[in-house]
Amino acid sequence: MPLLYLAMREDGWLTEDGMREVAEWTGITPAQVQAVASFYTMYKRERTGEYLISVCTSISCMLMGGDDVLHAVEDESGIPHGETDEDGLLSVEHVECIGACGGAPAVQVNYELIEGVTPDKARAMVQWLKTAKPGVANTDEMQGLFGGRTSFDWAIAETDGAVGPYPAFGPTGTVEEST
Amino acid sequence: MNDATIITDRMRAHPTDSHTLARYEQTGGYVQARRATGMSRDDLVELVKASGLLGRGGAAFSTGMKWSFLAPPRPAYLVVNGDESEPGTFKDRQLMERDPHQMVEGSIITAIANDVHHAFIYIRGEYAKPARRVQQAVEDAYGAGYLGKGIFGSDYDLELTVHLGAGAYICGEETALINSLEGQRGEPRLKPPYFPAAKGLYMKPTIVNNIETMSNVPHILGMGVDDYRALGHDDDTGTFLFSISGHVRKPGNYELPHGLTWRDLIFDVAGGIPDDKELKTWIPGGASAPWFVPQEHLDLPVTKADTGKAGSMLGSGAVIVMDETTCVVRAAERVVRFFAHESCGQCTPCREGTTWLEMILRRIESGQGRMIDLDVMLDVSDNISVGLGWPPKQTTICPLGPSAVSPVMSIAKYFRDEILDHTENGGCPKLRGPVAVSIG
């Protein structure tokens, strides 16, 4: 699975070539790689934009207006959920619970969380991504700009963040197996 | 009963740096793991067994018992489950983000108690920031000599690997998590024979414990069994993290002893319903749990036993509150949609059943419902969870399918008139737009 993240990082999304390469590295068939990749939501096997906007519409976010936030993002960006714009800049998706129910409704940009989002702030966020094109989607910065109530008090800001449609630290914890 | 807290103390006292190694050690961190290197395995297991600690991942199984079941062949593995994804839960995110060392120390102690030399922390892929924090904590612990060769100067070796999921709720199920960790599709394994304690990760004996469970372990050693037990009551020892969300004034994670009533929890702890609206219903223990209603359950004590007797569960401690303005059909549709999306597809009753339940609920909501739909839903539900009882008699490998039945059973039981009203009068009276989305 870390190799699939690596392949995504190389190409921006999980291409057939990427999956084939992973198959070669691991000595299994491309079909087996695809079987694994297709099981998981976060392996994007279609072209995905620089900024992946994920709007939570699960129960707690729905109760607090998550559907309205999704509609605002779709309307402002002109991208229906599940799609990417022509420039490859933005992708929009609706997601199931992202564990921010206390700060619902919640949105993620490249899996960096923003809580307490309103439809108006979601529109402003879309415009910001389009114009400012931040090199780093920083969760604390975005929370300050477009967020509201959070699930719990926010700790100090980090300087790091994600770039591209995957978590910044990519494949992690790959300690050599001794056995 | 008292109002003492343990696992959230540090993050509340030191909001800016509770996640750092320096602060963790300055507040008594890693003292217990160091101590554990000099203790015998049997003593550690007995200690945790005596503490009455129950797994905090939802199933509430005795952690000490789980440890004592670990089969003798070695190597054995420890897997810490940070795949928290159930709608309504966000407690493990807080524990990983705000106090990762606490959970790492608990994992070290657990590894020592079970003669484990390679442990894994599996974190859901969407938790980018918590995963960074945990990764940093693990690296710092390696740097300090608390992980790696000869931890704390002893002759005990322990590797700890952080692994990232990729978006699949089902990987929170322990055997699915093991499959996922091995690089497979995250499909649950059949038990028997694949009990993790006997045939787990790489077919070796494996312990799977939740993040909150791990966070409790250092405190059991630190406080001693008696003080730890005194925090809770009877069979529910220690504290419990409740994640309260939905229509309440103060949503959030609250570390509480068991034994408050639901009225205390919703109206006192969480501040009640905004704009003084009426409470309509709530989900007491995560999206999988059957719903509660104020006329029957408001003054029940919040304990595992009382909640179970009333036909639901505390599960992962996620309380989702809905006020009088909520359309229960839409709410149920949203919960069922989650399970339909997250069904791994192995078992027919779940794969087909959850999808049908979702589609039927959506057509009722949008005014296309038929009078027979309620019966059809109950029939489909019965195929997943025979007899629609609680706890469910599942026809599937894992409990995901029956979880999708909970909301359907609940609204059929308590809100039958509202479902029929939807069907007779052309859909949801509160419909503000088209039902937003289709399944992915």
Coordinates of C-alpha atoms in Angstrom, one line a residue:
Chain A
M1 CA 0.0 0.0 0.0
P2 CA 2.8 2.5 0.6
L3 CA 4.0 1.8 -2.9
L4 CA 0.6 2.8 -4.3
Y5 CA 0.9 6.1 -2.5
L6 CA 4.4 6.5 -4.0
A7 CA 3.0 5.8 -7.5
M8 CA 0.3 8.4 -6.9
R9 CA 2.8 10.9 -5.8
E10 CA 4.9 10.4 -8.9
D11 CA 2.0 10.8 -11.3
G12 CA -0.5 12.9 -9.4
W13 CA -3.0 10.0 -9.5
L14 CA -2.8 6.3 -9.8
T15 CA -2.2 5.5 -13.4
E16 CA -2.2 2.1 -15.1
D17 CA 1.5 2.5 -15.7
G18 CA 1.9 3.3 -12.0
M19 CA 0.1 0.2 -11.0
R20 CA 2.0 -1.9 -13.5
E21 CA 5.3 -0.6 -12.0
V22 CA 4.1 -1.5 -8.5
A23 CA 3.3 -5.0 -9.8
E24 CA 6.8 -5.3 -11.2
W25 CA 8.4 -4.2 -7.9
T26 CA 6.3 -6.6 -5.8
G27 CA 6.3 -9.5 -8.1
I28 CA 2.5 -9.8 -8.4
T29 CA 0.3 -9.4 -11.4
P30 CA -1.1 -6.0 -12.4
A31 CA -4.6 -7.4 -11.9
Q32 CA -3.7 -8.1 -8.3
V33 CA -2.4 -4.6 -7.8
Q34 CA -5.6 -3.2 -9.3
A35 CA -7.7 -5.4 -7.1
V36 CA -6.1 -3.9 -4.0
A37 CA -6.1 -0.3 -5.4
S38 CA -9.8 -0.5 -6.3
F39 CA -10.7 -1.4 -2.8
Y40 CA -9.6 1.8 -1.2
T41 CA -11.3 5.2 -1.7
M42 CA -8.1 7.2 -1.5
Y43 CA -6.3 5.5 -4.5
K44 CA -7.6 7.7 -7.2
R45 CA -7.6 5.8 -10.5
E46 CA -8.9 8.8 -12.5
R47 CA -7.2 12.1 -13.1
T48 CA -7.3 14.1 -10.0
G49 CA -6.7 17.9 -9.6
E50 CA -3.9 19.6 -7.7
Y51 CA -6.4 20.3 -4.9
L52 CA -8.9 17.6 -4.0
I53 CA -11.8 19.1 -2.1
S54 CA -13.6 16.5 0.0
V55 CA -16.9 17.5 1.5
C56 CA -18.3 15.3 4.3
T57 CA -22.0 14.6 4.0
S58 CA -22.2 11.8 6.5
I59 CA -24.8 11.9 9.3
S60 CA -23.3 14.5 11.7
C61 CA -22.2 16.8 8.9
M62 CA -25.5 16.4 7.1
L63 CA -27.4 17.4 10.3
M64 CA -25.3 20.5 10.5
G65 CA -25.6 21.5 6.8
G66 CA -22.9 19.5 5.0
D67 CA -25.2 19.1 2.0
D68 CA -25.4 22.8 1.6
V69 CA -21.6 23.1 1.8
L70 CA -21.3 20.5 -1.0
H71 CA -23.8 22.3 -3.2
A72 CA -21.9 25.6 -2.6
V73 CA -18.6 24.0 -3.5
E74 CA -20.1 22.4 -6.6
D75 CA -21.8 25.6 -7.7
E76 CA -18.8 27.9 -7.1
S77 CA -16.3 25.6 -8.7
G78 CA -18.6 24.4 -11.5
I79 CA -17.5 20.9 -10.8
P80 CA -20.0 18.2 -9.8
H81 CA -18.8 15.8 -7.1
G82 CA -16.7 13.0 -8.4
E83 CA -15.2 15.2 -11.2
T84 CA -12.2 17.3 -12.0
D85 CA -12.0 20.5 -13.9
E86 CA -10.4 20.7 -17.3
D87 CA -7.2 22.5 -16.0
G88 CA -6.5 19.7 -13.5
L89 CA -6.6 22.2 -10.7
L90 CA -9.6 21.2 -8.6
S91 CA -11.4 18.0 -7.9
V92 CA -14.6 17.8 -5.9
E93 CA -15.9 14.8 -4.0
H94 CA -18.3 14.0 -1.3
V95 CA -16.9 11.7 1.4
E96 CA -18.2 9.6 4.2
C97 CA -17.2 10.5 7.8
I98 CA -13.8 12.1 8.2
G99 CA -13.8 12.2 11.9
A100 CA -14.6 15.8 12.5
C101 CA -18.2 15.4 13.7
G102 CA -17.7 17.8 16.6
G103 CA -16.8 20.6 14.2
A104 CA -19.3 19.7 11.5
P105 CA -19.7 20.4 8.7
A106 CA -16.2 19.6 7.7
V107 CA -14.2 19.8 4.5
Q108 CA -10.8 18.5 3.6
V109 CA -8.4 19.9 1.0
N110 CA -5.8 17.2 0.1
Y111 CA -6.9 15.5 3.3
E112 CA -6.0 18.6 5.4
L113 CA -9.0 19.3 7.6
I114 CA -11.1 22.4 7.9
E115 CA -14.0 22.3 10.4
G116 CA -17.0 24.5 11.0
V117 CA -17.4 25.5 7.3
T118 CA -20.4 27.4 6.0
P119 CA -21.6 27.6 2.4
D120 CA -20.2 31.1 2.1
K121 CA -16.9 30.2 3.5
A122 CA -16.8 27.2 1.2
R123 CA -17.3 29.5 -1.8
A124 CA -14.5 31.7 -0.6
M125 CA -12.3 28.7 -0.2
V126 CA -12.8 27.6 -3.8
Q127 CA -12.0 31.1 -5.0
W128 CA -8.9 31.1 -2.8
L129 CA -7.6 27.8 -4.2
K130 CA -8.2 29.0 -7.7
T131 CA -6.5 32.3 -7.3
A132 CA -3.9 31.9 -4.6
K133 CA -2.9 28.4 -5.7
P134 CA -1.1 27.8 -2.4
G135 CA 2.0 25.6 -2.7
V136 CA 1.1 24.0 0.6
A137 CA -2.5 23.3 1.7
N138 CA -1.9 24.0 5.4
T139 CA -4.7 22.7 7.7
D140 CA -4.2 25.5 10.3
E141 CA -4.0 28.3 7.8
M142 CA -7.2 27.1 6.0
Q143 CA -8.9 26.5 9.3
G144 CA -8.2 30.2 10.2
L145 CA -9.4 31.4 6.8
F146 CA -12.4 29.4 6.2
G147 CA -13.2 27.4 9.3
G148 CA -15.3 27.9 12.4
R149 CA -16.0 25.7 15.3
T150 CA -13.6 22.7 15.7
S151 CA -14.1 19.3 17.3
F152 CA -11.6 20.2 20.0
D153 CA -9.3 23.2 20.8
W154 CA -6.7 23.5 18.1
A155 CA -3.1 23.1 19.0
I156 CA -0.2 25.1 17.6
A157 CA 0.2 25.6 13.9
E158 CA 2.3 23.3 11.8
T159 CA 4.4 24.6 9.0
D160 CA 4.1 21.5 6.9
G161 CA 1.1 20.3 4.9
A162 CA 0.1 18.4 1.9
V163 CA 0.8 19.2 -1.7
G164 CA -0.9 17.3 -4.4
P165 CA -3.7 14.7 -4.0
Y166 CA -2.2 12.6 -1.2
P167 CA -0.8 13.1 2.3
A168 CA 2.5 14.9 2.3
F169 CA 4.5 12.3 4.1
G170 CA 3.5 9.6 1.6
P171 CA 4.6 6.1 2.3
T172 CA 5.4 6.1 6.0
G173 CA 7.0 3.8 8.5
T174 CA 8.5 1.4 6.1
V175 CA 10.9 -0.3 8.5
E176 CA 12.8 -3.1 7.1
E177 CA 11.3 -6.5 8.0
S178 CA 13.9 -8.5 9.7
T179 CA 12.2 -11.9 9.3
Chain B
M1 CA -18.5 8.5 41.2
N2 CA -16.0 11.3 40.6
D3 CA -15.2 13.5 37.7
A4 CA -11.5 12.8 37.4
T5 CA -10.0 12.4 34.0
I6 CA -6.7 10.8 32.9
I7 CA -6.2 10.4 29.2
T8 CA -7.1 14.0 28.3
D9 CA -5.4 15.7 31.2
R10 CA -2.2 16.6 29.4
M11 CA -3.7 18.0 26.3
R12 CA -6.0 20.2 28.4
A13 CA -3.2 21.4 30.7
H14 CA -0.7 22.1 27.9
P15 CA -2.7 22.9 24.7
T16 CA 0.2 24.2 22.8
D17 CA 2.7 21.4 23.1
S18 CA 1.1 18.3 24.7
H19 CA 2.2 16.3 21.6
T20 CA 5.9 16.9 22.1
L21 CA 8.3 14.4 23.7
A22 CA 9.7 17.2 26.0
R23 CA 6.3 18.0 27.4
Y24 CA 5.3 14.3 27.6
E25 CA 8.4 13.5 29.7
Q26 CA 8.1 16.6 31.8
T27 CA 4.6 15.4 32.8
G28 CA 5.6 11.9 33.8
G29 CA 5.8 10.3 30.4
Y30 CA 7.6 7.0 29.6
V31 CA 8.1 6.3 33.4
Q32 CA 5.7 3.4 33.2
A33 CA 7.2 1.9 30.0
R34 CA 10.6 2.1 31.5
R35 CA 9.2 0.3 34.6
A36 CA 7.5 -2.3 32.4
T37 CA 10.9 -3.4 31.0
G38 CA 11.7 -4.8 34.4
M39 CA 8.4 -6.5 35.0
S40 CA 7.3 -10.0 34.1
R41 CA 4.9 -10.6 31.3
D42 CA 2.5 -12.4 33.6
D43 CA 2.4 -9.6 36.0
L44 CA 1.6 -7.1 33.3
V45 CA -1.2 -9.2 31.9
E46 CA -2.6 -9.8 35.3
L47 CA -2.5 -6.1 36.1
V48 CA -4.4 -5.1 33.1
K49 CA -6.9 -8.0 33.5
A50 CA -7.5 -6.9 37.1
S51 CA -7.9 -3.3 36.0
G52 CA -11.1 -4.3 34.2
L53 CA -10.0 -2.3 31.1
L54 CA -12.4 -3.0 28.3
G55 CA -11.4 -2.4 24.6
R56 CA -12.4 1.1 23.6
G57 CA -12.9 0.3 19.9
G58 CA -16.6 -0.6 20.2
A59 CA -16.8 -4.3 21.1
A60 CA -15.8 -3.6 24.7
F61 CA -13.9 -6.9 25.2
S62 CA -11.6 -7.3 28.2
T63 CA -8.1 -6.2 27.1
G64 CA -6.4 -8.4 29.7
M65 CA -8.3 -11.4 28.5
K66 CA -7.4 -10.6 24.9
W67 CA -3.8 -10.5 25.9
S68 CA -4.0 -13.8 27.8
F69 CA -5.5 -15.6 24.7
L70 CA -2.4 -14.9 22.6
A71 CA -1.2 -18.2 21.3
P72 CA 2.4 -19.2 22.2
P73 CA 4.1 -19.4 18.7
R74 CA 6.4 -16.5 18.0
P75 CA 7.0 -14.0 16.5
A76 CA 3.8 -12.3 17.6
Y77 CA 2.6 -8.9 16.6
L78 CA 0.8 -6.0 18.1
V79 CA -1.4 -3.9 15.9
V80 CA -2.8 -0.6 17.2
N81 CA -6.0 0.3 15.5
G82 CA -6.2 3.9 14.5
D83 CA -8.7 3.4 11.7
E84 CA -11.4 5.3 13.5
S85 CA -14.0 6.0 10.8
E86 CA -17.4 5.4 12.2
P87 CA -19.7 8.3 11.7
G88 CA -19.8 10.3 15.0
T89 CA -16.4 9.3 16.3
F90 CA -13.5 11.6 16.5
K91 CA -11.9 10.7 19.8
D92 CA -8.9 8.7 18.5
R93 CA -8.1 11.7 16.2
Q94 CA -7.7 13.9 19.3
L95 CA -5.6 11.3 21.1
M96 CA -3.3 10.9 18.2
E97 CA -3.1 14.5 17.4
R98 CA -2.8 15.9 20.9
D99 CA -1.1 13.2 22.9
P100 CA 0.6 10.7 20.6
H101 CA 3.3 9.7 23.0
Q102 CA 0.7 8.5 25.5
M103 CA -0.5 6.0 22.9
V104 CA 3.0 5.1 22.0
E105 CA 3.9 4.4 25.6
G106 CA 0.8 2.2 26.0
S107 CA 1.9 0.3 22.9
I108 CA 5.4 -0.3 24.3
I109 CA 3.9 -1.6 27.5
T110 CA 1.5 -3.8 25.6
A111 CA 4.3 -5.1 23.4
I112 CA 6.4 -6.1 26.5
A113 CA 3.4 -7.7 28.1
N114 CA 2.9 -9.9 25.1
D115 CA 6.4 -10.6 24.1
V116 CA 6.0 -8.7 20.9
H117 CA 9.0 -7.2 19.1
H118 CA 7.3 -5.6 16.2
A119 CA 4.2 -3.4 16.6
F120 CA 2.2 -1.5 14.0
I121 CA 0.0 1.5 14.3
Y122 CA -2.6 1.5 11.5
I123 CA -4.0 5.0 10.9
R124 CA -6.7 5.8 8.5
G125 CA -5.4 7.6 5.4
E126 CA -7.7 10.6 5.8
Y127 CA -6.0 11.5 9.1
A128 CA -3.1 13.3 7.6
K129 CA -2.2 15.6 10.5
P130 CA -2.8 13.0 13.2
A131 CA -0.6 10.6 11.3
R132 CA 2.2 13.2 11.0
R133 CA 2.0 13.7 14.7
V134 CA 2.2 10.0 15.5
Q135 CA 5.0 9.6 13.0
Q136 CA 6.9 12.4 14.7
A137 CA 6.3 10.9 18.1
V138 CA 7.6 7.5 17.0
E139 CA 10.7 9.0 15.4
D140 CA 11.3 11.0 18.6
A141 CA 10.9 7.8 20.7
Y142 CA 13.4 6.0 18.5
G143 CA 15.8 8.9 18.9
A144 CA 15.5 8.8 22.7
G145 CA 16.1 5.0 22.7
Y146 CA 12.6 4.1 23.8
L147 CA 12.1 2.2 20.6
G148 CA 14.5 0.1 18.5
K149 CA 17.3 -2.1 19.9
G150 CA 17.5 -2.4 23.7
I151 CA 14.7 0.0 24.7
F152 CA 15.3 2.0 27.9
G153 CA 18.7 0.4 28.2
S154 CA 17.2 -3.0 28.6
D155 CA 17.9 -6.0 26.4
Y156 CA 14.4 -5.8 24.9
D157 CA 14.1 -4.9 21.2
L158 CA 10.9 -3.3 19.8
E159 CA 10.2 -1.9 16.3
L160 CA 7.2 0.3 15.8
T161 CA 5.9 0.9 12.3
V162 CA 3.3 3.5 11.4
H163 CA 1.1 2.4 8.5
L164 CA -1.4 4.5 6.6
G165 CA -4.7 3.2 5.4
A166 CA -6.3 4.5 2.2
G167 CA -9.9 5.1 2.9
A168 CA -11.9 2.0 4.0
Y169 CA -14.1 1.9 7.1
I170 CA -14.1 -1.8 7.1
C171 CA -10.4 -1.9 7.9
G172 CA -11.3 -1.0 11.5
E173 CA -12.6 -4.6 11.8
E174 CA -9.5 -6.4 13.2
T175 CA -9.2 -9.1 10.6
A176 CA -9.8 -6.7 7.7
L177 CA -7.2 -4.4 9.2
I178 CA -4.7 -7.3 9.3
N179 CA -5.4 -8.1 5.6
S180 CA -5.0 -4.4 4.8
L181 CA -1.7 -4.2 6.7
E182 CA -0.5 -7.2 4.7
G183 CA -1.3 -5.2 1.5
Q184 CA -4.4 -7.0 0.6
R185 CA -8.0 -5.8 0.1
G186 CA -9.4 -5.0 3.5
E187 CA -11.9 -7.8 3.7
P188 CA -12.7 -9.4 7.0
R189 CA -11.5 -13.0 7.5
L190 CA -13.7 -15.7 8.7
K191 CA -13.6 -16.6 12.4
P192 CA -12.8 -19.4 13.0
P193 CA -10.1 -20.1 12.0
Y194 CA -8.7 -16.6 11.7
F195 CA -8.8 -15.4 15.2
P196 CA -6.0 -12.8 15.4
A197 CA -4.8 -14.2 18.7
A198 CA -3.9 -17.5 16.9
K199 CA -3.7 -16.7 13.1
G200 CA -3.3 -12.9 12.7
L201 CA -0.8 -10.8 10.9
Y202 CA 1.3 -12.9 8.5
M203 CA -0.6 -15.9 10.1
K204 CA 1.2 -15.2 13.4
P205 CA -0.5 -14.6 16.8
T206 CA -1.6 -10.9 16.9
I207 CA -3.1 -8.5 19.4
V208 CA -5.3 -5.8 17.9
N209 CA -6.0 -2.9 20.3
N210 CA -7.6 0.5 19.9
I211 CA -5.9 3.8 20.3
E212 CA -7.9 4.8 23.3
T213 CA -7.3 1.4 24.9
M214 CA -3.5 2.0 24.4
S215 CA -3.8 5.4 25.9
N216 CA -5.3 4.0 29.1
V217 CA -2.5 1.4 29.6
P218 CA 0.2 3.7 31.1
H219 CA -2.3 5.1 33.6
I220 CA -3.2 1.6 34.8
L221 CA 0.4 1.1 35.7
G222 CA 0.8 4.6 37.0
M223 CA -2.2 4.7 39.2
G224 CA -2.4 1.1 40.2
V225 CA -5.4 -1.1 39.7
D226 CA -7.5 0.1 42.7
D227 CA -7.3 3.8 41.8
Y228 CA -8.0 3.1 38.2
R229 CA -11.0 1.0 38.9
A230 CA -12.3 3.6 41.3
L231 CA -12.5 6.1 38.4
G232 CA -15.4 4.2 36.9
H233 CA -17.9 1.9 38.5
D234 CA -18.6 -1.8 38.7
D235 CA -18.0 -3.4 35.3
D236 CA -17.2 -0.2 33.5
T237 CA -13.8 0.8 35.0
G238 CA -11.7 3.8 34.1
T239 CA -13.1 6.7 32.1
F240 CA -14.6 6.7 28.6
L241 CA -14.3 9.2 25.8
F242 CA -17.7 10.3 24.5
S243 CA -17.8 12.1 21.1
I244 CA -20.9 14.1 21.1
S245 CA -22.0 15.7 17.8
G246 CA -25.1 16.8 15.9
H247 CA -27.7 19.2 17.3
V248 CA -26.1 20.2 20.6
R249 CA -24.7 23.5 21.8
K250 CA -21.3 22.1 22.8
P251 CA -20.2 19.2 20.6
G252 CA -16.9 17.6 21.3
N253 CA -15.0 14.8 23.1
Y254 CA -15.7 14.4 26.8
E255 CA -13.8 12.1 29.0
L256 CA -16.3 10.9 31.6
P257 CA -16.9 8.1 34.0
H258 CA -19.8 5.8 33.1
G259 CA -23.1 6.2 35.0
L260 CA -24.4 9.6 34.1
T261 CA -27.9 9.6 32.5
W262 CA -28.5 10.4 28.9
R263 CA -30.2 13.6 30.1
D264 CA -27.0 14.6 31.9
L265 CA -25.0 13.9 28.9
I266 CA -27.1 15.7 26.3
F267 CA -28.5 18.6 28.3
D268 CA -25.7 19.2 30.8
V269 CA -22.4 18.1 29.4
A270 CA -23.2 19.0 25.8
G271 CA -25.2 22.0 26.7
G272 CA -28.6 20.9 25.3
I273 CA -30.2 21.6 21.9
P274 CA -29.5 24.9 20.2
D275 CA -32.5 27.4 20.1
D276 CA -34.2 25.3 22.7
K277 CA -35.6 22.9 20.2
E278 CA -37.0 19.6 21.2
L279 CA -34.8 16.5 21.3
K280 CA -36.2 14.0 18.7
T281 CA -33.8 11.1 18.8
W282 CA -30.2 10.2 19.3
I283 CA -27.7 7.5 18.4
P284 CA -26.1 6.3 21.6
G285 CA -23.0 4.6 20.4
G286 CA -21.8 5.3 16.9
A287 CA -23.7 4.9 13.6
S288 CA -24.0 1.1 14.1
A289 CA -26.1 1.4 17.2
P290 CA -29.9 1.4 17.3
W291 CA -31.3 4.8 18.1
F292 CA -32.8 6.0 21.4
V293 CA -35.8 8.3 21.9
P294 CA -36.5 10.7 24.8
Q295 CA -39.8 9.2 25.9
E296 CA -38.1 5.9 26.7
H297 CA -34.4 6.3 27.3
L298 CA -33.6 9.8 28.5
D299 CA -33.2 8.8 32.2
L300 CA -31.3 5.6 31.6
P301 CA -27.8 5.4 33.0
V302 CA -25.1 5.6 30.4
T303 CA -23.5 2.3 31.1
K304 CA -22.7 -0.6 28.8
A305 CA -25.1 -2.9 30.7
D306 CA -28.1 -0.5 30.7
T307 CA -27.6 0.5 27.1
G308 CA -27.4 -3.1 26.1
K309 CA -30.5 -4.1 28.0
A310 CA -32.4 -1.3 26.3
G311 CA -31.5 -2.8 22.9
S312 CA -28.6 -0.7 21.8
M313 CA -24.9 -0.2 22.7
L314 CA -22.3 2.3 23.8
G315 CA -20.0 1.0 21.1
S316 CA -17.4 3.6 20.3
G317 CA -18.9 6.2 22.4
A318 CA -20.2 8.4 19.6
V319 CA -23.4 10.2 20.5
I320 CA -25.2 11.8 17.6
V321 CA -28.1 14.1 18.6
M322 CA -31.0 15.0 16.4
D323 CA -33.5 17.7 17.1
E324 CA -37.2 18.0 16.2
T325 CA -36.4 19.5 12.8
T326 CA -34.5 16.4 11.6
C327 CA -36.1 14.2 9.0
V328 CA -35.5 10.7 10.3
V329 CA -35.8 9.1 6.8
R330 CA -33.0 11.3 5.5
A331 CA -30.9 10.7 8.6
A332 CA -31.4 6.9 8.3
E333 CA -30.6 7.1 4.6
R334 CA -27.3 8.9 5.4
V335 CA -26.3 6.2 7.9
V336 CA -27.3 3.4 5.6
R337 CA -25.5 5.0 2.7
F338 CA -22.4 5.0 4.8
F339 CA -22.6 1.3 5.3
A340 CA -23.5 0.6 1.7
H341 CA -20.5 2.6 0.6
E342 CA -18.2 0.8 3.1
S343 CA -19.5 -2.7 2.6
C344 CA -16.5 -4.8 1.4
G345 CA -18.8 -6.8 -0.8
Q346 CA -17.8 -10.3 0.4
C347 CA -21.2 -11.3 1.8
T348 CA -24.3 -11.1 -0.3
P349 CA -26.8 -10.1 2.4
C350 CA -24.6 -7.1 3.2
R351 CA -23.4 -6.1 -0.3
E352 CA -26.9 -6.3 -1.8
G353 CA -29.0 -5.6 1.3
T354 CA -27.3 -2.3 2.3
T355 CA -27.5 -1.0 -1.3
W356 CA -31.2 -1.8 -1.5
L357 CA -32.0 -0.3 1.9
E358 CA -30.2 2.9 0.8
M359 CA -32.1 3.0 -2.5
I360 CA -35.5 2.4 -0.8
L361 CA -34.9 5.0 1.8
R362 CA -33.9 7.5 -0.9
R363 CA -37.0 6.8 -2.9
I364 CA -39.2 7.3 0.2
E365 CA -37.4 10.6 0.9
S366 CA -37.9 11.8 -2.6
G367 CA -41.6 10.9 -2.8
Q368 CA -41.2 7.7 -4.9
G369 CA -42.0 5.4 -2.0
R370 CA -44.5 2.7 -2.1
M371 CA -46.7 1.5 0.8
I372 CA -45.0 -1.9 0.7
D373 CA -41.5 -0.3 1.1
L374 CA -41.5 -0.5 4.9
D375 CA -42.1 -4.2 4.8
V376 CA -39.6 -4.7 2.0
M377 CA -37.0 -2.9 4.1
L378 CA -37.7 -5.0 7.2
D379 CA -37.5 -8.2 5.0
V380 CA -34.2 -7.1 3.6
S381 CA -33.0 -6.3 7.1
D382 CA -34.1 -9.7 8.3
N383 CA -31.9 -11.3 5.7
I384 CA -28.9 -9.5 7.2
S385 CA -29.8 -9.7 10.8
V386 CA -32.1 -12.6 11.5
G387 CA -35.1 -11.8 13.7
L388 CA -34.0 -8.1 13.9
G389 CA -33.0 -8.7 17.5
W390 CA -30.2 -7.1 19.6
P391 CA -27.4 -8.1 19.7
P392 CA -27.9 -9.1 16.0
K393 CA -27.8 -12.6 14.7
Q394 CA -25.8 -11.8 11.7
T395 CA -25.7 -13.7 8.4
T396 CA -22.4 -12.1 7.4
I397 CA -18.8 -12.5 8.3
C398 CA -18.5 -9.2 10.2
P399 CA -21.0 -6.9 11.9
L400 CA -21.0 -4.2 9.2
G401 CA -24.2 -5.5 7.6
P402 CA -26.2 -5.7 10.8
S403 CA -25.0 -2.2 11.6
A404 CA -26.9 -0.9 8.5
V405 CA -30.0 -2.5 9.8
S406 CA -29.9 -0.5 13.1
P407 CA -31.3 2.8 11.7
V408 CA -33.9 1.1 9.6
M409 CA -35.1 -0.9 12.7
S410 CA -35.1 2.3 14.7
I411 CA -37.2 4.5 12.4
A412 CA -39.6 1.6 11.7
K413 CA -40.1 1.2 15.5
Y414 CA -40.3 4.8 16.6
F415 CA -41.2 6.9 13.5
R416 CA -43.4 4.6 11.5
D417 CA -46.0 7.4 11.0
E418 CA -43.3 9.7 9.6
I419 CA -42.2 7.1 7.0
L420 CA -45.9 6.5 6.0
D421 CA -46.4 10.3 5.8
H422 CA -43.5 10.5 3.4
T423 CA -45.0 7.8 1.2
E424 CA -48.5 9.0 1.2
N425 CA -47.8 12.7 0.7
G426 CA -45.1 12.7 -2.0
G427 CA -41.8 12.7 0.0
C428 CA -40.1 14.6 2.7
P429 CA -42.0 17.7 4.0
K430 CA -38.6 19.2 4.9
L431 CA -36.9 18.5 1.6
R432 CA -34.9 21.5 0.7
G433 CA -33.4 20.2 -2.5
P434 CA -32.8 17.0 -4.3
V435 CA -31.3 14.3 -2.1
A436 CA -27.7 15.2 -2.7
V437 CA -25.7 12.3 -3.8
S438 CA -25.6 8.8 -5.1
I439 CA -23.3 6.1 -3.8
G440 CA -19.7 6.1 -5.0

